[in-house]
CSV table of C-alpha atoms in Angstrom, one decimal:
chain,number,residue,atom,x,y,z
D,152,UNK,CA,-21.8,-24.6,9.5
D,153,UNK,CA,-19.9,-22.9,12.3
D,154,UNK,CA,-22.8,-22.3,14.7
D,155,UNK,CA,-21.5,-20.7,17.5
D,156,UNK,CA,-18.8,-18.4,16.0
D,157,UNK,CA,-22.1,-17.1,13.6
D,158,UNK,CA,-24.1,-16.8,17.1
D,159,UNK,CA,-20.9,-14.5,18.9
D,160,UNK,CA,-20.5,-12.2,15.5
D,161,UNK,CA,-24.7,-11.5,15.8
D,162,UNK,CA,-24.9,-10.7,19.6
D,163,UNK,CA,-21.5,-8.4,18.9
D,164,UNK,CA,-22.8,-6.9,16.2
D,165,UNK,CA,-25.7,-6.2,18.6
D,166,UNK,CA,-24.3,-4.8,21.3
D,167,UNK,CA,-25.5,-8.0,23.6
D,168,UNK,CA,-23.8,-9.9,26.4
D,169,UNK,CA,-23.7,-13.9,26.7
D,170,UNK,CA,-25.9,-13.2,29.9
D,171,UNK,CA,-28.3,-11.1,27.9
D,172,UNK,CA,-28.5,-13.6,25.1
D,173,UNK,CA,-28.7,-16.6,27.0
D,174,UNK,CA,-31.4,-15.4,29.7
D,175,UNK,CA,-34.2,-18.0,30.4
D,176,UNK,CA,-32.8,-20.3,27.4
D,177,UNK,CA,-29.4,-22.1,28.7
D,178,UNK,CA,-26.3,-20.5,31.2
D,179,UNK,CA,-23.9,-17.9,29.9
D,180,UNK,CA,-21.3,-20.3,30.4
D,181,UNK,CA,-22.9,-23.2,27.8
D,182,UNK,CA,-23.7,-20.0,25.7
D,183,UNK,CA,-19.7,-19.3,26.1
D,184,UNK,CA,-19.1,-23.2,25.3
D,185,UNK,CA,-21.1,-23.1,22.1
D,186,UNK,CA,-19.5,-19.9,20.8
D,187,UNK,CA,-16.3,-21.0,21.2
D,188,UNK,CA,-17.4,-24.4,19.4
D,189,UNK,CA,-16.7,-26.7,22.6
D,190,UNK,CA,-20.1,-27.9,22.5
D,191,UNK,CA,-22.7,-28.9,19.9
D,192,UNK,CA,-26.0,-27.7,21.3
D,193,UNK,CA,-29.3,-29.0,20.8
D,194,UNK,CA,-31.2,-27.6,17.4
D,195,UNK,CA,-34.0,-26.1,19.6
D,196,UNK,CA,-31.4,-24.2,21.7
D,197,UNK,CA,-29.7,-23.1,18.4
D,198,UNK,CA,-33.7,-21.9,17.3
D,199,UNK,CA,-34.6,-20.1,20.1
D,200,UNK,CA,-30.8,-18.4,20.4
D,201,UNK,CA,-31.0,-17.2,16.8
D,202,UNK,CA,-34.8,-16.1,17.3
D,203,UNK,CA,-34.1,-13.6,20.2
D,204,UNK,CA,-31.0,-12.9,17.6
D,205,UNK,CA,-33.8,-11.7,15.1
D,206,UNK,CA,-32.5,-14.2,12.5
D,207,UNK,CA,-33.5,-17.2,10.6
D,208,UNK,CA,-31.6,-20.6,11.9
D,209,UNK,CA,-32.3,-22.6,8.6
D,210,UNK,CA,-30.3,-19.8,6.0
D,211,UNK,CA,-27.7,-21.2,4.3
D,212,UNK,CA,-24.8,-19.0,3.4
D,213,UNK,CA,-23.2,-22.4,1.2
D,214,UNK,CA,-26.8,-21.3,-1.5
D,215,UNK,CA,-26.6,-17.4,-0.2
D,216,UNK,CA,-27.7,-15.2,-3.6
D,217,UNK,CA,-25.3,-13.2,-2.8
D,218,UNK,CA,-21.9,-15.2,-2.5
D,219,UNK,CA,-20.9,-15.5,-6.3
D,220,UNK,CA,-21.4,-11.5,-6.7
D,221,UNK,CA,-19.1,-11.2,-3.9
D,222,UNK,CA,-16.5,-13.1,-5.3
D,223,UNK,CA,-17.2,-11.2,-8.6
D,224,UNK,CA,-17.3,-7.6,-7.0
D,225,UNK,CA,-13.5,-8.8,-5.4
D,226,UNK,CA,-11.9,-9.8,-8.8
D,227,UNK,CA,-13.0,-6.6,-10.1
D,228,UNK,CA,-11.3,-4.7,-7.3
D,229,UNK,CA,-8.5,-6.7,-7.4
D,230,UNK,CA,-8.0,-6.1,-11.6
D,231,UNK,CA,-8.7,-2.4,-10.8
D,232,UNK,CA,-12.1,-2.3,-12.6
D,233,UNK,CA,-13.2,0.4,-10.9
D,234,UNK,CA,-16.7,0.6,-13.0
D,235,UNK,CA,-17.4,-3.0,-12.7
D,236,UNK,CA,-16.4,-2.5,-8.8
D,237,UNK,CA,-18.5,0.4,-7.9
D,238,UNK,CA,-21.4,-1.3,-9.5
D,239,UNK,CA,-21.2,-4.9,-7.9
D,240,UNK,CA,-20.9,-2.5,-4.7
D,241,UNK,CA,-24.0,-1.0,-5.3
D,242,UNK,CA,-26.3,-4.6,-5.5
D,243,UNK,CA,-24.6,-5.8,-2.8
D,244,UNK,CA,-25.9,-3.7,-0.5
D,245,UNK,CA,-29.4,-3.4,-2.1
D,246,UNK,CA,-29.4,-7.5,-2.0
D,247,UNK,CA,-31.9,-8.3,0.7
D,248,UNK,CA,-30.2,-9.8,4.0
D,249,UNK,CA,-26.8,-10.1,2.5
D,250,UNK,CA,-25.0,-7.5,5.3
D,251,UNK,CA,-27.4,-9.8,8.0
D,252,UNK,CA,-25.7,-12.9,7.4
D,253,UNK,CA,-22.6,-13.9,9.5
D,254,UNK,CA,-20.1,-14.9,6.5
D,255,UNK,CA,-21.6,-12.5,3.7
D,256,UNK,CA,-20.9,-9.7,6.0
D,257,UNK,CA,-17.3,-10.9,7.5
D,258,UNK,CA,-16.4,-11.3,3.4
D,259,UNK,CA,-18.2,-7.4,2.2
D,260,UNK,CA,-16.0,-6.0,4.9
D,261,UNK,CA,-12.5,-7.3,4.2
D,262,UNK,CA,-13.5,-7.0,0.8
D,263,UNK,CA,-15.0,-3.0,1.2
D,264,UNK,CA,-11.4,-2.3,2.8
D,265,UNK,CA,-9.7,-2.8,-0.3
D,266,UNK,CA,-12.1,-1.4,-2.8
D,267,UNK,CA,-11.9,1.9,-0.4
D,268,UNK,CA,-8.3,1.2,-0.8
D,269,UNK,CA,-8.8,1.2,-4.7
D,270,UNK,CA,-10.7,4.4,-4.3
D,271,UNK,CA,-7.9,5.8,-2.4
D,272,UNK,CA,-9.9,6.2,0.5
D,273,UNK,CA,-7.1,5.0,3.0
D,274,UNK,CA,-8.6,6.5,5.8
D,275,UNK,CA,-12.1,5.1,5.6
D,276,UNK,CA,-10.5,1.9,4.3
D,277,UNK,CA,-8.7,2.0,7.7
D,278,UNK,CA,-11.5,2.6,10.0
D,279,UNK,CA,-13.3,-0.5,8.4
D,280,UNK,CA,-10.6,-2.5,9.3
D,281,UNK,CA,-10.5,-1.8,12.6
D,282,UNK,CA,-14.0,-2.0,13.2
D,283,UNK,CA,-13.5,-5.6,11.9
D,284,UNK,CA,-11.2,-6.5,14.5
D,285,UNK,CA,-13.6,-6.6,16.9
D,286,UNK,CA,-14.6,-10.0,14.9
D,287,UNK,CA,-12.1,-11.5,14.7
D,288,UNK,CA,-12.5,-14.2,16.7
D,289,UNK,CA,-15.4,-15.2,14.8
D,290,UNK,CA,-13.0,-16.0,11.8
D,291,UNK,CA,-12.4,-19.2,9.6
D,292,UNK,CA,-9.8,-19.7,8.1
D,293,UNK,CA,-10.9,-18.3,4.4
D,294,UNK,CA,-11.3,-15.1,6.6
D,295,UNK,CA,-8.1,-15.7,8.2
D,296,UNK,CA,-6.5,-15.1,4.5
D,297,UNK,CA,-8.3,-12.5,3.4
D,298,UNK,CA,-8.1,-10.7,6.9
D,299,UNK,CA,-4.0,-10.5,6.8
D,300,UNK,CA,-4.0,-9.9,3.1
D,301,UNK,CA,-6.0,-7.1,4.1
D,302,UNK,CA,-3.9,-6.2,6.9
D,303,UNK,CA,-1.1,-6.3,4.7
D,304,UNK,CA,-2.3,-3.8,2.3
D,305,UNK,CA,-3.2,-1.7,5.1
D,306,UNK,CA,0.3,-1.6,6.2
D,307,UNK,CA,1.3,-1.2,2.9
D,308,UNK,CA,-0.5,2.3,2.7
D,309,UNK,CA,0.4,3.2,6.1
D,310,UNK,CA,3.8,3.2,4.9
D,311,UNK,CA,5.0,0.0,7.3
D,312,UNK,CA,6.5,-2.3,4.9
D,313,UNK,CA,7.9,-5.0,7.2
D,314,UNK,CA,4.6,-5.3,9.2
D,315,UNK,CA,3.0,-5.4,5.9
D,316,UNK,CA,4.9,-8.3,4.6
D,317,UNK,CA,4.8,-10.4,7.6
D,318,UNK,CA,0.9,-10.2,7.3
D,319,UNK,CA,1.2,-11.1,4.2
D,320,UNK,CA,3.5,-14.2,4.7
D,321,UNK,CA,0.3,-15.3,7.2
D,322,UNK,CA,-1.7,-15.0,4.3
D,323,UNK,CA,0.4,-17.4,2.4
D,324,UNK,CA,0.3,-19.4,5.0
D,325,UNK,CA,-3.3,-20.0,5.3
D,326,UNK,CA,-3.6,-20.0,1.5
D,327,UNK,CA,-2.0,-23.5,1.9
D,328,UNK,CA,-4.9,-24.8,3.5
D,329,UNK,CA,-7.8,-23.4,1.6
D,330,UNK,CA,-9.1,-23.3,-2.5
D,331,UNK,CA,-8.6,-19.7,-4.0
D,332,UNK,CA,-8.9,-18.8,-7.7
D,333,UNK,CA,-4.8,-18.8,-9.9
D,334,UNK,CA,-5.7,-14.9,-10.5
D,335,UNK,CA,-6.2,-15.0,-6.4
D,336,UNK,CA,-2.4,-16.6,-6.2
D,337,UNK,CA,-0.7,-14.3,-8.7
D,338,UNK,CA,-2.0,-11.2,-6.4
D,339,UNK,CA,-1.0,-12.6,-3.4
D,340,UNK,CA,2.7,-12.8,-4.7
D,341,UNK,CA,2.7,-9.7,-6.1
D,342,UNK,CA,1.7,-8.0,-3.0
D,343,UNK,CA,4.8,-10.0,-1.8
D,344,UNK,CA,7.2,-8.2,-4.4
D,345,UNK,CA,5.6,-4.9,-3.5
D,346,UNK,CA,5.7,-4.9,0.4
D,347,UNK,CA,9.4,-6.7,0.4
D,348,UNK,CA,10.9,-4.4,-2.3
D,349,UNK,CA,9.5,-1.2,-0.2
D,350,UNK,CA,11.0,-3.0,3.1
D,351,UNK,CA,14.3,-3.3,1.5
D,352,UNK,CA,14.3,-7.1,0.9
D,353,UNK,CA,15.8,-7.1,-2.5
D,354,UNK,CA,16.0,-10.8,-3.1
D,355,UNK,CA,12.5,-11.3,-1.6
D,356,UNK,CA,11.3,-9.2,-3.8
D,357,UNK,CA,12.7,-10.8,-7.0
D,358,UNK,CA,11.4,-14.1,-6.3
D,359,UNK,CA,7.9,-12.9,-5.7
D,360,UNK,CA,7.8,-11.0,-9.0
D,361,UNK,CA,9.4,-13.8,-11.0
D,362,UNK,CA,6.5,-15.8,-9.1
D,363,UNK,CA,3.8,-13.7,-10.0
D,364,UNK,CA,5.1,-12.5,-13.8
D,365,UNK,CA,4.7,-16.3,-14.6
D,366,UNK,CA,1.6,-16.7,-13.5
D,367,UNK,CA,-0.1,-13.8,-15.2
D,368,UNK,CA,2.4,-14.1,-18.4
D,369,UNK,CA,0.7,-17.7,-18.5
D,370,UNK,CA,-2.8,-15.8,-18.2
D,371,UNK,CA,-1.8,-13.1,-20.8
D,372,UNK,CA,-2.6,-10.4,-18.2
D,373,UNK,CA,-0.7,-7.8,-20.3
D,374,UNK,CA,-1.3,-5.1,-17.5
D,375,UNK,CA,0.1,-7.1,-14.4
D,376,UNK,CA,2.6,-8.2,-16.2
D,377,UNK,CA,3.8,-4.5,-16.6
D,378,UNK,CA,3.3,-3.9,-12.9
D,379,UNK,CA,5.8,-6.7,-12.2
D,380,UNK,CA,8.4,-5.8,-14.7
D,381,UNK,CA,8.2,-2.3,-12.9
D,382,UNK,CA,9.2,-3.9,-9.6
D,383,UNK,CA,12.0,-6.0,-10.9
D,384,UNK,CA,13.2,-2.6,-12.8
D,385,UNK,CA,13.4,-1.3,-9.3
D,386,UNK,CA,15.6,-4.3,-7.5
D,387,UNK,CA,17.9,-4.7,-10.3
D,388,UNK,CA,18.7,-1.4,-10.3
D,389,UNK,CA,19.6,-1.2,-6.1
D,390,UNK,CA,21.4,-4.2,-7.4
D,391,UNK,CA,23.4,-1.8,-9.5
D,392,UNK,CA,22.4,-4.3,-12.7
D,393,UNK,CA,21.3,-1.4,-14.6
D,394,UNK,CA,21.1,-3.4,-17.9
D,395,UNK,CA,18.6,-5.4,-16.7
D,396,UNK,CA,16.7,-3.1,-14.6
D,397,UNK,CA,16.4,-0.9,-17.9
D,398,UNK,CA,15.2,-4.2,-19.8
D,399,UNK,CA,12.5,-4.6,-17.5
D,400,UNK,CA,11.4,-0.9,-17.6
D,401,UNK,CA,11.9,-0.7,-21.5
D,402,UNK,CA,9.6,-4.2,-21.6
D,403,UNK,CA,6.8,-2.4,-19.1
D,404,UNK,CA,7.0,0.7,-21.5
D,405,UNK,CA,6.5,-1.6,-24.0
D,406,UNK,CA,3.2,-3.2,-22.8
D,407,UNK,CA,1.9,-0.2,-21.3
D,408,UNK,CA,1.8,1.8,-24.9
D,409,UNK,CA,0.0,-0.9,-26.1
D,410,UNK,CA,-2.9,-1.4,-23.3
D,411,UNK,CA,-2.7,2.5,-23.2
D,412,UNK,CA,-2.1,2.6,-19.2
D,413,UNK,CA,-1.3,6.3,-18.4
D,414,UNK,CA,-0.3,5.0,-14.8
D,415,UNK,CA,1.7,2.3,-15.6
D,416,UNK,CA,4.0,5.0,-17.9
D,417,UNK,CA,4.2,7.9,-15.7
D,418,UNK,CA,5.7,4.9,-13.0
D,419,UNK,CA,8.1,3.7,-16.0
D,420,UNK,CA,9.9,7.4,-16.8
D,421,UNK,CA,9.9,8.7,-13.2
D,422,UNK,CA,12.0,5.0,-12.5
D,423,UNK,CA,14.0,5.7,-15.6
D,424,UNK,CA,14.9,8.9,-14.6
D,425,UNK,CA,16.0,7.7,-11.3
D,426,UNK,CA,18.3,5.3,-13.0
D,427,UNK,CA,19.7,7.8,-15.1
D,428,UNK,CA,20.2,10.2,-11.8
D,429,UNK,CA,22.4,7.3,-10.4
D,430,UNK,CA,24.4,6.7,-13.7
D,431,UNK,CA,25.3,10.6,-13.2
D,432,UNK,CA,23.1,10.8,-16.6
D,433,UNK,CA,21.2,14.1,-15.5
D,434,UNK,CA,20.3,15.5,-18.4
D,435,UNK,CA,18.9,12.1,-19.5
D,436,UNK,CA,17.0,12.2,-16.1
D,437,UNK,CA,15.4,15.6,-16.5
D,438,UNK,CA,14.1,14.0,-19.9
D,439,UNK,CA,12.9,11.0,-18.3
D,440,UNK,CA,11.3,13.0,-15.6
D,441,UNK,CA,9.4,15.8,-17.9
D,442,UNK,CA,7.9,13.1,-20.0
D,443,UNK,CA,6.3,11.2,-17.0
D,444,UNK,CA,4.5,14.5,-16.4
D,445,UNK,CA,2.8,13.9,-19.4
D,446,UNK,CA,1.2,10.8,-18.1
D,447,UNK,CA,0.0,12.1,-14.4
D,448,UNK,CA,-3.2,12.7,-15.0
D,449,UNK,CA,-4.2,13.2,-10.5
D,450,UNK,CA,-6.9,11.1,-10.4
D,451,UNK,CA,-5.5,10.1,-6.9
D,452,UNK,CA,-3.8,10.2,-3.9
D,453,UNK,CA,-1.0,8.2,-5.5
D,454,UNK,CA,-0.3,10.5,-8.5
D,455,UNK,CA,-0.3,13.8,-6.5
D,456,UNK,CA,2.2,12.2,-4.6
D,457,UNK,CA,4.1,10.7,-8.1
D,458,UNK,CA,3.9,14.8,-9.4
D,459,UNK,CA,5.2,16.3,-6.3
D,460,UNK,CA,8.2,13.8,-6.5
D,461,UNK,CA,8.7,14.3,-10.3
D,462,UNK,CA,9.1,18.4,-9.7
D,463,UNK,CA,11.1,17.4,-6.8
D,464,UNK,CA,13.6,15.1,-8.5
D,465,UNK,CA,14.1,17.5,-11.6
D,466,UNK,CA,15.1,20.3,-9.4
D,467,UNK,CA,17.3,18.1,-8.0
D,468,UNK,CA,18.8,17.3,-11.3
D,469,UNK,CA,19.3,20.9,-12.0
D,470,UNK,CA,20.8,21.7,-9.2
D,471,UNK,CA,23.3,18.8,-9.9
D,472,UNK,CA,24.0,20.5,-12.7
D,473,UNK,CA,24.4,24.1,-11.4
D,474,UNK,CA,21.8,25.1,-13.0
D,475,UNK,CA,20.8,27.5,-10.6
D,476,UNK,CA,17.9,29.0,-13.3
D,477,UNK,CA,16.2,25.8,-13.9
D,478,UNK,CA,16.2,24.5,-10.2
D,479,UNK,CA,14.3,27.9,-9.0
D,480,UNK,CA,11.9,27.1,-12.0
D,481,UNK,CA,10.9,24.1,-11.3
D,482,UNK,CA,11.1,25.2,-7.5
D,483,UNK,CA,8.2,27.7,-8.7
D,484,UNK,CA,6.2,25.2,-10.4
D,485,UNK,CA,6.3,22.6,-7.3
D,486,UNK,CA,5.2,25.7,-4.8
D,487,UNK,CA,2.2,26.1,-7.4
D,488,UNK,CA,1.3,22.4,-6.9
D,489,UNK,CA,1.6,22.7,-3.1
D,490,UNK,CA,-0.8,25.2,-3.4
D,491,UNK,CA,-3.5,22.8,-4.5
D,492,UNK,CA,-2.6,19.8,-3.0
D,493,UNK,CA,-0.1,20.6,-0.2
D,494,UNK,CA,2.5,19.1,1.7
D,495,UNK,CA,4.9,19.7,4.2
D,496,UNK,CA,7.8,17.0,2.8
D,497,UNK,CA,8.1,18.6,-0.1
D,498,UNK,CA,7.3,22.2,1.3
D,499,UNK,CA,10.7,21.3,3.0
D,500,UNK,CA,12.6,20.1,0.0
D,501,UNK,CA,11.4,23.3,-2.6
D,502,UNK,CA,12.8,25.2,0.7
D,503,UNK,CA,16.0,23.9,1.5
D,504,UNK,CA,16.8,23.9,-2.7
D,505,UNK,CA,15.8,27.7,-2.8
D,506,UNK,CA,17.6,28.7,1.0
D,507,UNK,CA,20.9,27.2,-1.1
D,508,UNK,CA,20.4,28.8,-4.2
D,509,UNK,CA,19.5,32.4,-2.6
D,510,UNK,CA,22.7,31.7,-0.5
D,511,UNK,CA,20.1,31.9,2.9
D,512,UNK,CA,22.7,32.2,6.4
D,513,UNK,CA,19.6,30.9,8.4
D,514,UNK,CA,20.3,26.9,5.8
D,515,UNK,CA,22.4,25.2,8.8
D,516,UNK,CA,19.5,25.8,11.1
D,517,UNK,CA,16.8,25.5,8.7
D,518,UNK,CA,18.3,22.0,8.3
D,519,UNK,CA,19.3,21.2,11.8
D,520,UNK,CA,15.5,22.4,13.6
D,521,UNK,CA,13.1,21.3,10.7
D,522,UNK,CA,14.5,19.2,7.9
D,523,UNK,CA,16.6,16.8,9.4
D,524,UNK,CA,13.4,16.0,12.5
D,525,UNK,CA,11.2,16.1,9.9
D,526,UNK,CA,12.6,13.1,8.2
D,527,UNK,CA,13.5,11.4,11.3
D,528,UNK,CA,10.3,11.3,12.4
D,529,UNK,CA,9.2,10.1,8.8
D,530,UNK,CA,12.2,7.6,9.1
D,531,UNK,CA,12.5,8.4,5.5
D,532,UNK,CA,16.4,7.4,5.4
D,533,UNK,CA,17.5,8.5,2.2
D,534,UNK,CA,16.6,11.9,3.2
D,535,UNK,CA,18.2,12.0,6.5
D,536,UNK,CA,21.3,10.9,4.5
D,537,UNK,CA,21.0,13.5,2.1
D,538,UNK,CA,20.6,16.1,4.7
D,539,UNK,CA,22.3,15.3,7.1
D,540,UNK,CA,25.7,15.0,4.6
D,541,UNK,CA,25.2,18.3,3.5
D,542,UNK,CA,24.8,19.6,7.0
D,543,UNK,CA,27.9,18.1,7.9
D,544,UNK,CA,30.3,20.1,5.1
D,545,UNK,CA,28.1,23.4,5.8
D,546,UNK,CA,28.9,23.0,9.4
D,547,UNK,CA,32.5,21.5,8.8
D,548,UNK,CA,32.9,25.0,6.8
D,549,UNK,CA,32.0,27.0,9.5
D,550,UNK,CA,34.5,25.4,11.6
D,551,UNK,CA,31.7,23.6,14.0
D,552,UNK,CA,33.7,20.8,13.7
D,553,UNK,CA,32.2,18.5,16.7
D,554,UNK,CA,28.5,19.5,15.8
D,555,UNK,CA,29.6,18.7,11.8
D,556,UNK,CA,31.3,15.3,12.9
D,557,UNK,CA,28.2,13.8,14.5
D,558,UNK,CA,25.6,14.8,11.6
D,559,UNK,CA,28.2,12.9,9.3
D,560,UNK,CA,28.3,10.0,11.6
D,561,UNK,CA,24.5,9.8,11.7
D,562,UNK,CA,24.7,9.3,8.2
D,563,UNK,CA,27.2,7.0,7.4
D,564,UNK,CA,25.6,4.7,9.9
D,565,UNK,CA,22.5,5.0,7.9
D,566,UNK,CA,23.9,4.7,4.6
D,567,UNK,CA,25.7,1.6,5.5
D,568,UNK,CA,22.4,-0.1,7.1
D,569,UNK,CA,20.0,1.1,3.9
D,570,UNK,CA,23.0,1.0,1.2
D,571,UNK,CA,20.3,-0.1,-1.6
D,572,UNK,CA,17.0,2.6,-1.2
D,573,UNK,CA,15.7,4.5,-4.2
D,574,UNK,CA,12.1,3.3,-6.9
D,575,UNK,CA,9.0,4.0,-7.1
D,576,UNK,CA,6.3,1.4,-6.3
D,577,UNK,CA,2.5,1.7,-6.9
């Protein structure tokens, strides 16, 4: 057992300084030695540094009652069992001196972050995590893994994809040199496919889905498997291989009737319809898009989010198709939704459609002051593209030709550097 970085996490946790903890027992500097494991101290010094610690030297965390619930509560979060999850949760924390021990505590914590994360309690979930920091140092390397596969999530949810998938790659990394469970491997790649696909690293992205679709197709894990035919649907269409990005999204469809995962189907049409919208298919789209609807049920964060882009997308569509009637329709149903669970991205878009439609004279600076920032800021690319192109003709028919000639140069330069953006992840 790891003695001293057990002894630095307590006196931390505490609030206590080496000078206060070492006091009339040894120096602070041997008391810095033996945290930092440069020493091995006597077992009487060990006693009376964990006595004035409040804690018993001789517990073992290897026979800790508490260790194989962890590890259960974590597969449950990590399958989504949100029952089973809350419910381990629960006797954890009524388990006498499981928060008190060194390791049991380090492990609840990274593991807490992502059942909040499962709860879609992002916020909270963040706070945890960097309240754990302040540990760090006291880490092994099992911690190490489960600390940047947190990270990585975190990121994930933050919306940085590229920090996210470097964390996880040090994950991977210390996976090499510690034993974790098959079902512990397969999530680990597919947290790979999801971070590199939302950071734009097609191929990446691919190879970690093929990776983990084998491992849970060798499992039978019907459910995951869906998740990671949705993610190859996604690259192979930025691929432009639409026939197999379909066959992965008709194969997810497939399983997801049959386990009966609402989720899993309102992800499938809203992708389908996105493929559709870039096959010029638009009244396919709209059909894709209005029978997703049917499967949001806004039981989170996620979903609101998923509904708000699904009313977005099919006034899109009907705009593409000059249907000026439909577009303000749909327009009226996504203000209805903002009123309940609001948001200023798609405040913007239901705007800008409606400004067009109504023939508005105050578009150009409508785009130029609010949208165009807005997305900036968000570096949401696609958007600024989109934008920023349709600012340019406005402006190039005004005869503002300088003003029109930069907006259009702003987004060819993004268009050429994010050529392959568009899907919907979990």
């Amino acid at each position: 057992m790891e003695y001293g970085k057990a002894l630095r996490f307590h006196r931390v946790k505490q609030g206590l300084t080496q000078n206060q903890l070492a006091d009339g027992i040894i120096s602070a500097a041997y008391l810095s030695k033996i945290e930092n494991d440069q020493t091995v101290p006597a077992v009487e010094v060990l006693e009376l540094l964990y006595e004035r610690l409040g804690l018993d030297f001789n517990e073992s965390t290897l026979s800790h009652p508490s260790k194989e619930k962890l590890k259960e509560w974590y597969e449950a979060i990590v399958f989504k069992r949100h029952e089973d999850a809350r419910e381990l949760r629960d006797e954890l924390v009524q388990q006498k001196n499981t928060l008190e021990n060194h390791q049991m505590y380090i492990f609840f914590e990274l593991f807490r972050i992502r059942y909040l994360l499962l709860e879609s309690e992002v916020e909270k979930a963040y706070e945890t995590w960097e309240n754990l920091r302040h540990h760090k140092d006291s880490f092994d390397e099992k911690m190490e893994f489960y600390y940047h596969l947190i990270t990585g999530l975190i990121k994930y949810y933050k919306g940085d994809f590229n920090d996210s998938y470097q964390e996880l790659m040090e994950a991977k990394n210390y996976s090499s040199s510690i034993v974790i469970e098959s079902w512990e491997t397969s999530d680990l790649f597919y947290l790979l496919a999801l971070s590199t696909s939302q950071a734009n690293h097609i191929s990446a992205s691919i190879f970690y889905a093929d990776q983990a679709l084998e491992m849970y197709q060798s499992h039978y894990d019907l459910s995951k498997s869906a998740d990671c035919h949705i993610v190859r649907g996604i690259n192979y269409s930025r691929l432009k291989n639409y026939a197999k990005s379909l066959e992965n999204f008709h194969l997810a469809r497939k399983i997801a009737l049959q386990t009966n995962n609402r989720n899993q189907l309102n992800l499938v049409y809203i992708n389908i319809g996105t493929l559709e919208s870039r096959l010029m298919n638009h009244k396919t789209a709209i059909e894709s898009y209005i029978t997703s609807l049917k499967y949001n049920d806004l039981d989170s964060t996620f979903k609101q989010d998923f509904l708000l882009n699904t009313l977005h997308s099919l006034v899109l569509e009907h705009y593409r198709l000059g249907d000026n009637k439909g577009c303000l329709e749909w327009i009226h149903k996504g203000a209805q939704e903002l009123t309940k669970y609001p948001s200023l991205t798609y405040e913007i878009h239901f705007s800008f459609y409606k400004k067009i439609i109504n023939d508005d004279p105050s578009l150009s600076e409508f785009l130029e002051n609010k949208v165009i920032p807005h997305f900036q800021e968000k570096k949401d690319h696609i958007y600024i593209i989109r934008y920023s192109m349709f600012l340019a003709d406005l402006l190039e028919k005004q005869r503002m030709y300088k003003k029109s000639s930069s907006y259009l140069r702003l987004a060819i330069q993004l268009l050429n550097k994010h050529s392959q953006l568009g899907g919907i992840l979990l």
